[in-house]
mmCIF file of C-alpha atoms in Angstrom:
data_model
loop_
_atom_site.group_PDB
_atom_site.id
_atom_site.type_symbol
_atom_site.label_atom_id
_atom_site.label_comp_id
_atom_site.label_asym_id
_atom_site.label_seq_id
_atom_site.Cartn_x
_atom_site.Cartn_y
_atom_site.Cartn_z
ATOM 1 C CA MET A 1238 99.991 113.972 175.333
ATOM 2 C CA GLU A 1239 99.084 116.946 172.878
ATOM 3 C CA GLY A 1240 102.086 115.872 170.564
ATOM 4 C CA GLU A 1241 100.808 112.408 170.543
ATOM 5 C CA ASP A 1242 97.366 113.533 169.500
ATOM 6 C CA VAL A 1243 99.052 115.420 166.474
ATOM 7 C CA GLU A 1244 101.056 112.551 165.512
ATOM 8 C CA ALA A 1245 98.572 109.982 165.729
ATOM 9 C CA ALA A 1246 96.038 112.615 163.555
ATOM 10 C CA GLU A 1247 98.635 112.678 160.900
ATOM 11 C CA GLU A 1248 99.223 109.140 160.859
ATOM 12 C CA GLY A 1249 95.341 109.033 160.323
ATOM 13 C CA THR A 1250 95.483 111.253 157.473
ATOM 14 C CA TRP A 1251 98.152 109.573 155.865
ATOM 15 C CA SER A 1252 96.059 106.233 156.141
ATOM 16 C CA ARG A 1253 93.223 107.451 154.965
ATOM 17 C CA GLU A 1254 93.883 110.055 151.953
ATOM 18 C CA THR A 1255 97.623 109.604 151.058
ATOM 19 C CA ILE A 1256 98.246 105.634 150.935
ATOM 20 C CA PRO A 1257 95.030 105.235 148.748
ATOM 21 C CA LYS A 1258 96.531 107.877 146.319
ATOM 22 C CA VAL A 1259 99.622 106.412 146.044
ATOM 23 C CA LEU A 1260 97.935 103.077 145.731
ATOM 24 C CA LYS A 1261 96.023 104.221 142.956
ATOM 25 C CA ILE A 1262 98.534 105.396 141.021
ATOM 26 C CA VAL A 1263 101.117 102.507 141.797
ATOM 27 C CA SER A 1264 98.310 100.085 141.135
ATOM 28 C CA SER A 1265 97.396 101.804 137.704
ATOM 29 C CA ARG A 1266 100.644 100.415 136.018
ATOM 30 C CA LEU A 1267 100.001 96.682 136.905
ATOM 31 C CA SER A 1268 98.562 94.200 134.764
ATOM 32 C CA GLN A 1269 95.150 92.948 135.432
ATOM 33 C CA ARG A 1270 95.761 89.598 136.386
ATOM 34 C CA ASP A 1271 98.356 91.415 138.846
ATOM 35 C CA LEU A 1272 95.368 93.505 140.184
ATOM 36 C CA VAL A 1273 93.372 90.577 140.700
ATOM 37 C CA SER A 1274 95.741 88.394 142.720
ATOM 38 C CA LEU A 1275 96.276 91.792 145.064
ATOM 39 C CA LEU A 1276 92.573 91.646 145.930
ATOM 40 C CA LEU A 1277 93.297 88.320 147.854
ATOM 41 C CA VAL A 1278 95.851 90.060 150.175
ATOM 42 C CA SER A 1279 93.644 92.024 152.551
ATOM 43 C CA PRO A 1280 89.586 93.197 152.457
ATOM 44 C CA TRP A 1281 91.058 96.380 152.972
ATOM 45 C CA LEU A 1282 93.088 96.149 149.692
ATOM 46 C CA ASN A 1283 90.403 94.180 148.055
ATOM 47 C CA GLY A 1284 87.902 97.271 149.168
ATOM 48 C CA THR A 1285 90.515 99.845 147.969
ATOM 49 C CA LEU A 1286 91.127 98.328 144.474
ATOM 50 C CA VAL A 1287 87.780 97.911 143.806
ATOM 51 C CA SER A 1288 86.800 101.419 144.521
ATOM 52 C CA TYR A 1289 88.832 102.757 141.366
ATOM 53 C CA PRO A 1290 86.396 102.358 138.348
ATOM 54 C CA SER A 1291 89.276 102.856 135.826
ATOM 55 C CA HIS A 1292 90.818 99.913 137.024
ATOM 56 C CA TRP A 1293 88.230 97.692 135.702
ATOM 57 C CA LEU A 1294 87.450 98.821 132.406
ATOM 58 C CA LEU A 1295 89.542 95.874 130.817
ATOM 59 C CA LEU A 1296 88.972 92.312 131.237
ATOM 60 C CA ASP A 1297 91.814 90.350 130.111
ATOM 61 C CA LEU A 1298 91.579 86.277 129.929
ATOM 62 C CA ARG A 1299 94.179 85.758 127.073
ATOM 63 C CA GLU A 1300 95.399 82.548 127.062
ATOM 64 C CA MET A 1301 93.782 81.173 129.994
ATOM 65 C CA ASN A 1302 91.710 78.076 130.810
ATOM 66 C CA ASN A 1303 88.571 77.715 131.526
ATOM 67 C CA ALA A 1304 87.789 81.409 130.024
ATOM 68 C CA GLY A 1305 84.187 80.737 129.361
ATOM 69 C CA ASN A 1306 83.158 79.952 132.785
ATOM 70 C CA ARG A 1307 86.012 82.683 134.256
ATOM 71 C CA LEU A 1308 84.244 85.318 131.885
ATOM 72 C CA ILE A 1309 80.765 84.449 133.118
ATOM 73 C CA ALA A 1310 81.810 84.857 136.662
ATOM 74 C CA ALA A 1311 83.834 88.077 136.257
ATOM 75 C CA LEU A 1312 80.833 90.120 134.219
ATOM 76 C CA SER A 1313 78.627 89.060 137.341
ATOM 77 C CA LEU A 1314 80.884 91.253 139.471
ATOM 78 C CA PRO A 1315 80.000 94.597 139.929
ATOM 79 C CA ARG A 1316 83.577 96.142 139.217
ATOM 80 C CA TYR A 1317 83.145 94.795 135.888
ATOM 81 C CA ARG A 1318 79.746 96.806 135.243
ATOM 82 C CA HIS A 1319 81.250 99.082 132.809
ATOM 83 C CA VAL A 1320 83.761 97.078 131.440
ATOM 84 C CA LYS A 1321 85.108 98.750 128.079
ATOM 85 C CA GLN A 1322 87.286 95.848 126.504
ATOM 86 C CA ILE A 1323 87.395 92.047 126.633
ATOM 87 C CA ASN A 1324 90.207 90.241 125.481
ATOM 88 C CA LEU A 1325 89.714 86.133 125.348
ATOM 89 C CA GLU A 1326 92.541 85.881 122.505
ATOM 90 C CA PHE A 1327 93.664 82.226 122.235
ATOM 91 C CA ALA A 1328 91.668 81.687 125.447
ATOM 92 C CA GLN A 1329 90.751 78.055 125.849
ATOM 93 C CA ASP A 1330 87.415 76.608 126.677
ATOM 94 C CA ILE A 1331 85.297 79.345 125.429
ATOM 95 C CA GLU A 1332 82.124 78.182 123.660
ATOM 96 C CA ASP A 1333 78.895 79.430 121.989
ATOM 97 C CA LYS A 1334 77.151 78.282 124.861
ATOM 98 C CA HIS A 1335 79.369 80.927 127.122
ATOM 99 C CA LEU A 1336 78.415 83.693 124.927
ATOM 100 C CA GLU A 1337 74.487 82.750 124.911
ATOM 101 C CA LEU A 1338 74.598 82.730 128.948
ATOM 102 C CA ILE A 1339 76.321 86.080 129.002
ATOM 103 C CA LYS A 1340 73.530 87.374 126.846
ATOM 104 C CA ASN A 1341 70.963 86.201 128.895
ATOM 105 C CA LYS A 1342 72.522 86.870 132.381
ATOM 106 C CA CYS A 1343 75.176 89.708 132.116
ATOM 107 C CA LEU A 1344 73.264 92.074 129.256
ATOM 108 C CA ASP A 1345 73.780 95.018 131.304
ATOM 109 C CA SER A 1346 77.625 94.615 132.279
ATOM 110 C CA LEU A 1347 78.166 94.759 128.403
ATOM 111 C CA GLN A 1348 76.355 97.951 127.332
ATOM 112 C CA ASN A 1349 79.483 99.985 127.350
ATOM 113 C CA LEU A 1350 81.721 97.592 125.842
ATOM 114 C CA GLU A 1351 84.013 98.821 123.038
ATOM 115 C CA VAL A 1352 86.720 96.336 122.120
ATOM 116 C CA LEU A 1353 86.025 92.439 121.845
ATOM 117 C CA ASN A 1354 89.016 90.248 120.807
ATOM 118 C CA LEU A 1355 87.995 86.667 120.133
ATOM 119 C CA ASN A 1356 90.999 85.912 118.389
ATOM 120 C CA GLY A 1357 91.768 82.018 117.986
ATOM 121 C CA CYS A 1358 88.713 81.128 119.809
ATOM 122 C CA GLN A 1359 88.100 78.319 117.411
ATOM 123 C CA LYS A 1360 84.858 77.039 119.065
ATOM 124 C CA ILE A 1361 83.066 80.155 118.599
ATOM 125 C CA SER A 1362 80.820 79.791 115.476
ATOM 126 C CA ASP A 1363 77.967 81.924 113.944
ATOM 127 C CA LYS A 1364 75.508 81.174 116.778
ATOM 128 C CA GLY A 1365 77.900 82.758 119.449
ATOM 129 C CA ILE A 1366 78.704 85.805 117.342
ATOM 130 C CA GLU A 1367 74.928 86.488 117.145
ATOM 131 C CA ALA A 1368 74.776 86.049 120.922
ATOM 132 C CA ILE A 1369 77.806 88.239 122.263
ATOM 133 C CA THR A 1370 77.035 90.926 119.281
ATOM 134 C CA ASN A 1371 73.459 91.157 120.205
ATOM 135 C CA ALA A 1372 74.727 92.299 124.169
ATOM 136 C CA CYS A 1373 77.201 94.965 122.767
ATOM 137 C CA PRO A 1374 75.532 97.900 120.709
ATOM 138 C CA ASN A 1375 78.220 100.005 121.430
ATOM 139 C CA LEU A 1376 81.025 98.201 120.101
ATOM 140 C CA LYS A 1377 83.858 99.653 118.058
ATOM 141 C CA VAL A 1378 86.603 97.160 117.561
ATOM 142 C CA PHE A 1379 85.622 93.456 116.770
ATOM 143 C CA SER A 1380 88.646 90.966 115.982
ATOM 144 C CA ILE A 1381 88.036 87.136 115.283
ATOM 145 C CA TYR A 1382 91.520 86.118 113.879
ATOM 146 C CA TRP A 1383 91.926 82.630 112.596
ATOM 147 C CA ASN A 1384 88.073 81.330 112.837
ATOM 148 C CA VAL A 1385 86.962 78.773 110.192
ATOM 149 C CA ARG A 1386 83.729 78.300 111.694
ATOM 150 C CA VAL A 1387 82.465 81.846 111.372
ATOM 151 C CA THR A 1388 80.586 82.279 108.097
ATOM 152 C CA ASP A 1389 78.571 85.375 106.450
ATOM 153 C CA ILE A 1390 75.706 84.595 108.760
ATOM 154 C CA GLY A 1391 77.771 85.545 111.645
ATOM 155 C CA ILE A 1392 79.000 88.773 110.105
ATOM 156 C CA ALA A 1393 75.251 89.362 109.291
ATOM 157 C CA HIS A 1394 74.588 89.450 112.840
ATOM 158 C CA LEU A 1395 77.586 91.481 113.499
ATOM 159 C CA VAL A 1396 76.324 94.575 111.422
ATOM 160 C CA LYS A 1397 72.752 94.209 112.723
ATOM 161 C CA ASN A 1398 73.662 94.378 116.332
ATOM 162 C CA CYS A 1399 76.772 96.527 116.082
ATOM 163 C CA LYS A 1400 76.503 100.009 114.346
ATOM 164 C CA HIS A 1401 79.744 101.599 115.508
ATOM 165 C CA ILE A 1402 82.312 99.432 114.221
ATOM 166 C CA VAL A 1403 85.617 101.386 113.205
ATOM 167 C CA ASP A 1404 88.023 98.293 113.319
ATOM 168 C CA LEU A 1405 87.447 95.122 111.993
ATOM 169 C CA ASN A 1406 90.186 91.904 111.984
ATOM 170 C CA PHE A 1407 88.690 88.882 109.947
ATOM 171 C CA SER A 1408 92.244 87.588 109.254
ATOM 172 C CA GLY A 1409 92.396 83.886 108.664
ATOM 173 C CA CYS A 1410 88.385 83.582 108.474
ATOM 174 C CA LYS A 1411 88.525 80.983 105.548
ATOM 175 C CA ASN A 1412 84.849 81.020 105.362
ATOM 176 C CA ILE A 1413 83.466 84.753 104.862
ATOM 177 C CA SER A 1414 82.964 85.699 101.374
ATOM 178 C CA ASP A 1415 82.136 88.656 99.520
ATOM 179 C CA ASN A 1416 78.608 88.717 100.960
ATOM 180 C CA SER A 1417 80.373 89.471 104.082
ATOM 181 C CA LEU A 1418 82.268 92.511 102.466
ATOM 182 C CA GLN A 1419 79.109 93.762 101.016
ATOM 183 C CA LEU A 1420 77.582 93.905 104.397
ATOM 184 C CA VAL A 1421 80.762 95.576 105.758
ATOM 185 C CA ALA A 1422 80.437 98.051 102.922
ATOM 186 C CA GLN A 1423 77.110 99.103 103.292
ATOM 187 C CA ASN A 1424 77.022 99.482 107.167
ATOM 188 C CA TYR A 1425 80.498 100.817 107.917
ATOM 189 C CA PRO A 1426 81.172 103.794 105.914
ATOM 190 C CA GLU A 1427 83.360 105.151 108.962
ATOM 191 C CA LEU A 1428 85.422 101.884 109.196
ATOM 192 C CA GLU A 1429 89.071 103.086 109.387
ATOM 193 C CA LEU A 1430 90.984 99.217 109.892
ATOM 194 C CA LEU A 1431 90.275 96.142 107.901
ATOM 195 C CA ASN A 1432 92.365 92.990 108.136
ATOM 196 C CA LEU A 1433 91.531 90.341 105.388
ATOM 197 C CA THR A 1434 94.616 88.391 105.386
ATOM 198 C CA ARG A 1435 93.977 85.080 104.179
ATOM 199 C CA CYS A 1436 90.426 85.169 103.914
ATOM 200 C CA VAL A 1437 90.618 83.211 100.620
ATOM 201 C CA LYS A 1438 87.377 82.982 99.396
ATOM 202 C CA LEU A 1439 87.135 87.063 98.510
ATOM 203 C CA THR A 1440 87.239 88.112 94.876
ATOM 204 C CA ASP A 1441 87.789 91.477 93.270
ATOM 205 C CA SER A 1442 83.910 92.231 93.527
ATOM 206 C CA GLY A 1443 83.728 91.999 97.253
ATOM 207 C CA LEU A 1444 87.281 94.162 97.645
ATOM 208 C CA GLN A 1445 85.648 96.941 95.367
ATOM 209 C CA GLN A 1446 82.721 97.186 97.604
ATOM 210 C CA ILE A 1447 84.775 97.963 100.447
ATOM 211 C CA LEU A 1448 87.029 100.543 98.714
ATOM 212 C CA HIS A 1449 83.592 102.316 97.315
ATOM 213 C CA GLY A 1450 81.795 102.222 100.809
ATOM 214 C CA CYS A 1451 84.256 102.677 103.218
ATOM 215 C CA PRO A 1452 85.978 105.563 102.351
ATOM 216 C CA CYS A 1453 87.418 106.363 105.792
ATOM 217 C CA LEU A 1454 89.980 103.520 105.775
ATOM 218 C CA HIS A 1455 93.531 104.314 106.907
ATOM 219 C CA SER A 1456 94.605 100.468 107.210
ATOM 220 C CA LEU A 1457 94.233 98.070 104.825
ATOM 221 C CA ASN A 1458 95.640 94.457 105.393
ATOM 222 C CA LEU A 1459 95.157 91.965 102.019
ATOM 223 C CA TYR A 1460 98.197 90.055 103.058
ATOM 224 C CA ALA A 1461 98.427 86.449 101.546
ATOM 225 C CA LEU A 1462 95.337 86.960 98.893
ATOM 226 C CA SER A 1463 96.554 86.195 95.464
ATOM 227 C CA SER A 1464 92.886 86.292 93.805
ATOM 228 C CA PHE A 1465 92.885 89.960 93.407
ATOM 229 C CA THR A 1466 93.535 91.822 90.304
ATOM 230 C CA ASP A 1467 94.310 95.279 88.974
ATOM 231 C CA GLU A 1468 90.509 95.695 88.541
ATOM 232 C CA ALA A 1469 90.308 95.883 92.313
ATOM 233 C CA TYR A 1470 93.869 97.105 93.130
ATOM 234 C CA LYS A 1471 93.180 100.295 91.016
ATOM 235 C CA ARG A 1472 90.505 101.182 93.057
ATOM 236 C CA ILE A 1473 92.455 101.464 96.012
ATOM 237 C CA SER A 1474 93.458 105.013 94.980
ATOM 238 C CA LEU A 1475 89.660 105.579 96.292
ATOM 239 C CA LEU A 1476 91.210 105.671 99.671
ATOM 240 C CA SER A 1477 92.472 109.242 100.133
ATOM 241 C CA HIS A 1478 93.003 108.630 104.195
ATOM 242 C CA LEU A 1479 95.093 105.285 103.732
ATOM 243 C CA LYS A 1480 98.291 105.116 105.713
ATOM 244 C CA PHE A 1481 98.874 101.286 105.941
ATOM 245 C CA LEU A 1482 98.644 99.141 103.212
ATOM 246 C CA ASP A 1483 100.005 95.431 102.991
ATOM 247 C CA LEU A 1484 99.533 93.478 99.239
ATOM 248 C CA CYS A 1485 102.125 90.588 100.532
ATOM 249 C CA GLY A 1486 101.679 88.146 97.657
ATOM 250 C CA GLY A 1487 99.665 89.876 95.819
ATOM 251 C CA GLN A 1488 100.723 87.881 92.746
ATOM 252 C CA ASN A 1489 98.396 89.649 89.935
ATOM 253 C CA LEU A 1490 99.351 93.527 91.005
ATOM 254 C CA SER A 1491 101.031 95.183 87.930
ATOM 255 C CA ASP A 1492 102.603 98.250 87.460
ATOM 256 C CA GLU A 1493 99.460 99.801 86.352
ATOM 257 C CA GLY A 1494 97.749 98.898 89.471
ATOM 258 C CA LEU A 1495 100.389 100.254 91.521
ATOM 259 C CA SER A 1496 100.487 103.389 89.696
ATOM 260 C CA CYS A 1497 96.868 103.963 90.955
ATOM 261 C CA ILE A 1498 97.789 103.106 94.082
ATOM 262 C CA ALA A 1499 100.458 105.537 94.261
ATOM 263 C CA ARG A 1500 97.503 108.455 94.425
ATOM 264 C CA CYS A 1501 97.211 107.547 98.079
ATOM 265 C CA LYS A 1502 99.178 110.317 99.010
ATOM 266 C CA SER A 1503 99.068 109.928 102.803
ATOM 267 C CA LEU A 1504 100.522 106.404 102.415
ATOM 268 C CA LEU A 1505 103.013 105.603 105.279
ATOM 269 C CA SER A 1506 103.644 101.990 105.219
ATOM 270 C CA LEU A 1507 103.619 99.544 101.778
ATOM 271 C CA ASN A 1508 104.362 95.738 101.899
ATOM 272 C CA LEU A 1509 104.714 94.912 98.280
ATOM 273 C CA THR A 1510 106.559 91.519 99.385
ATOM 274 C CA TRP A 1511 106.476 88.666 96.593
ATOM 275 C CA CYS A 1512 104.230 90.971 94.392
ATOM 276 C CA VAL A 1513 106.394 89.806 91.517
ATOM 277 C CA ARG A 1514 105.007 91.527 88.755
ATOM 278 C CA ILE A 1515 106.085 94.635 89.809
ATOM 279 C CA THR A 1516 108.977 96.448 88.205
ATOM 280 C CA ASP A 1517 110.925 100.021 88.472
ATOM 281 C CA VAL A 1518 107.858 101.749 86.773
ATOM 282 C CA GLY A 1519 105.491 100.659 89.493
ATOM 283 C CA VAL A 1520 107.658 101.547 92.229
ATOM 284 C CA ILE A 1521 108.749 105.160 90.728
ATOM 285 C CA ALA A 1522 105.215 106.129 90.764
ATOM 286 C CA VAL A 1523 104.891 104.996 94.067
ATOM 287 C CA ALA A 1524 108.154 107.226 94.888
ATOM 288 C CA GLN A 1525 106.620 110.228 93.087
ATOM 289 C CA GLY A 1526 103.057 109.816 94.730
ATOM 290 C CA CYS A 1527 103.501 108.702 98.338
ATOM 291 C CA THR A 1528 106.195 111.023 99.334
ATOM 292 C CA SER A 1529 105.427 110.542 102.955
ATOM 293 C CA LEU A 1530 106.360 107.042 102.637
ATOM 294 C CA GLU A 1531 108.341 105.347 105.837
ATOM 295 C CA PHE A 1532 108.221 101.755 105.381
ATOM 296 C CA LEU A 1533 108.584 99.992 102.192
ATOM 297 C CA SER A 1534 109.254 96.312 101.491
ATOM 298 C CA LEU A 1535 109.940 94.957 98.066
ATOM 299 C CA PHE A 1536 110.971 91.915 99.130
ATOM 300 C CA GLY A 1537 111.393 89.060 96.376
ATOM 301 C CA ILE A 1538 110.674 91.429 93.482
ATOM 302 C CA VAL A 1539 113.463 90.554 90.864
ATOM 303 C CA GLY A 1540 112.089 92.875 88.228
ATOM 304 C CA VAL A 1541 113.274 96.357 90.388
ATOM 305 C CA THR A 1542 116.733 97.806 89.779
ATOM 306 C CA ASP A 1543 118.454 100.624 91.003
ATOM 307 C CA LYS A 1544 116.446 103.086 89.272
ATOM 308 C CA CYS A 1545 113.653 102.814 91.744
ATOM 309 C CA LEU A 1546 116.085 103.179 94.700
ATOM 310 C CA GLU A 1547 117.307 106.452 93.216
ATOM 311 C CA SER A 1548 113.620 107.813 92.678
ATOM 312 C CA LEU A 1549 112.574 106.977 96.314
ATOM 313 C CA SER A 1550 116.085 108.645 97.507
ATOM 314 C CA ARG A 1551 114.807 111.843 95.483
ATOM 315 C CA THR A 1552 111.171 111.962 96.884
ATOM 316 C CA CYS A 1553 111.277 109.946 100.123
ATOM 317 C CA SER A 1554 115.068 110.437 101.334
ATOM 318 C CA ASN A 1555 113.788 112.095 104.705
ATOM 319 C CA THR A 1556 110.852 109.786 105.631
ATOM 320 C CA ILE A 1557 112.064 106.482 104.710
ATOM 321 C CA THR A 1558 113.265 104.682 107.876
ATOM 322 C CA THR A 1559 112.827 100.878 106.819
ATOM 323 C CA LEU A 1560 113.795 99.504 103.144
ATOM 324 C CA ASP A 1561 113.753 95.807 102.717
ATOM 325 C CA VAL A 1562 115.013 94.843 99.126
ATOM 326 C CA ASN A 1563 115.885 91.074 100.202
ATOM 327 C CA GLY A 1564 116.052 88.871 97.022
ATOM 328 C CA CYS A 1565 115.904 91.722 94.705
ATOM 329 C CA ILE A 1566 118.635 90.802 92.478
ATOM 330 C CA GLY A 1567 118.394 93.879 90.445
ATOM 331 C CA ILE A 1568 119.726 96.040 93.288
ATOM 332 C CA LYS A 1569 123.321 96.430 94.192
ATOM 333 C CA LYS A 1570 124.781 95.918 97.846
ATOM 334 C CA ARG A 1571 125.661 99.113 99.350
ATOM 335 C CA SER A 1572 127.890 100.260 102.352
ATOM 336 C CA ARG A 1573 126.255 101.838 105.383
ATOM 337 C CA ASP A 1574 127.655 105.059 104.300
ATOM 338 C CA GLU A 1575 126.387 105.071 100.579
ATOM 339 C CA LEU A 1576 122.722 103.908 101.870
ATOM 340 C CA LEU A 1577 122.606 106.989 104.600
ATOM 341 C CA GLN A 1578 123.624 109.163 101.596
ATOM 342 C CA LEU A 1579 120.667 107.955 99.817
ATOM 343 C CA PHE A 1580 118.100 107.761 102.908
ATOM 344 C CA PRO A 1581 119.422 109.557 105.793
ATOM 345 C CA LYS A 1582 116.542 108.487 108.232
ATOM 346 C CA LEU A 1583 117.173 105.121 107.295
ATOM 347 C CA GLN A 1584 117.395 102.598 110.341
ATOM 348 C CA CYS A 1585 116.840 99.149 108.963
ATOM 349 C CA PHE A 1586 117.876 98.169 105.305
ATOM 350 C CA LYS A 1587 117.528 94.329 104.102
ATOM 351 C CA ASP A 1588 119.393 92.990 101.429
ATOM 352 C CA TYR A 1589 120.399 89.375 102.483
ATOM 353 C CA SER A 1590 119.570 87.766 105.633
ATOM 354 C CA TRP A 1591 118.546 84.294 107.640
ATOM 355 C CA ILE A 1592 115.111 85.694 107.250
ATOM 356 C CA ARG A 1593 114.964 84.869 103.225
ATOM 357 C CA GLY A 1594 111.832 83.065 102.479
ATOM 358 C CA TYR A 1595 109.817 84.583 105.476
ATOM 359 C CA SER A 1596 107.293 87.133 104.593
ATOM 360 C CA ILE A 1597 106.932 90.533 106.767
ATOM 361 C CA MET A 1598 104.070 88.780 109.104
ATOM 362 C CA ASP A 1599 106.071 85.836 109.629
ATOM 363 C CA ILE A 1600 108.897 87.840 110.693
ATOM 364 C CA ARG A 1601 107.057 90.072 113.298
ATOM 365 C CA SER A 1602 105.825 86.682 114.691
ATOM 366 C CA PHE A 1603 109.318 85.950 115.652
ATOM 367 C CA GLY A 1604 109.565 89.083 117.762
ATOM 368 C CA VAL A 1605 111.555 91.272 115.489
ATOM 369 C CA ASP A 1606 110.148 94.557 114.672
ATOM 370 C CA MET A 1607 111.229 95.560 111.210
ATOM 371 C CA GLN A 1608 109.478 98.989 111.298
ATOM 372 C CA PHE A 1609 110.547 101.774 113.454
ATOM 373 C CA HIS A 1610 112.236 100.257 116.295
ATOM 374 C CA GLY A 1611 114.983 97.570 117.673
ATOM 375 C CA CYS A 1612 117.567 98.469 114.745
ATOM 376 C CA GLY A 1613 120.014 100.433 116.923
ATOM 377 C CA GLY A 1614 120.562 103.134 114.136
ATOM 378 C CA LEU A 1615 121.003 101.492 110.664
ATOM 379 C CA THR A 1616 121.087 97.926 110.618
ATOM 380 C CA ILE A 1617 122.066 96.319 107.414
ATOM 381 C CA LEU A 1618 121.231 92.548 107.212
#
């Protein structure tokens, strides 16, 4: 009898203490959608999972239907009271009216929100931006990729309501202008990441304001912006902390502008795809100035030759892992051994391939990692 009591006590301890501890560890590795599904298994499991606050700091509704109503319903639940990240990337049926309802009904739940992803939410306009940013005073990361409704008015609401932004993605927001960049430059001196891909209304004036007002930038994406000139490009040299720079399609960038950019000593990744005015002079300046470079794309530049490759080998041989010279007709093809003599750390070398005609960003969208992984040693395409 006594033995049975001991066994029962041990089982009770196992149920009360061990199982919840194991469940917490295992459930922390599940996606949020799997966690939500588990809530329906039993009242005990529901209560146990809900008791782990760290499990409910992310609200993930990406690519989901009826996302607007789902978002309102979720933020009404106690478990999301301290949510820090909301992902609505390419979610369906999310409109301004939903964000306005959230502002009016769920204000307390958004006080700790730090990351808001509205990528591809095409029905959101300036009105929705005003509502949601008004409810998120501690927002740090804001992404609104490919939204053609948002204008400078929406960005004005953002900078007015959210004072702690360090990461902005305006990629594809074709209706924001230099006025938006002026607001960003004036209000976010601590900004670290900025993506302006295909923001086609921008000019040198707006970019220069960013370069003067946001000295902490370490990632700047100017992909597919052909209107900028050396007048602005030269001032990229002001960004002493810059590590990632995408200038793909910078048709007006000259060797002189690139030589100024080469003063960014911390640069690790540089995309010069289709910067067609560049020659050996500019690339040699980069080789001499950016000696920590790990990724370099010269895709489509016919004005470079083996001279720049030799210069890169002298200064960046121990750092470069990815080098794309696809379409660079002045650079001769080399064997694997010859390449490794020039760049011992090289993992990916592009000199011709099926990817001809696509940009770095397009290739990444196909699921090919061109930068540091997936090459299985050195791959020559």
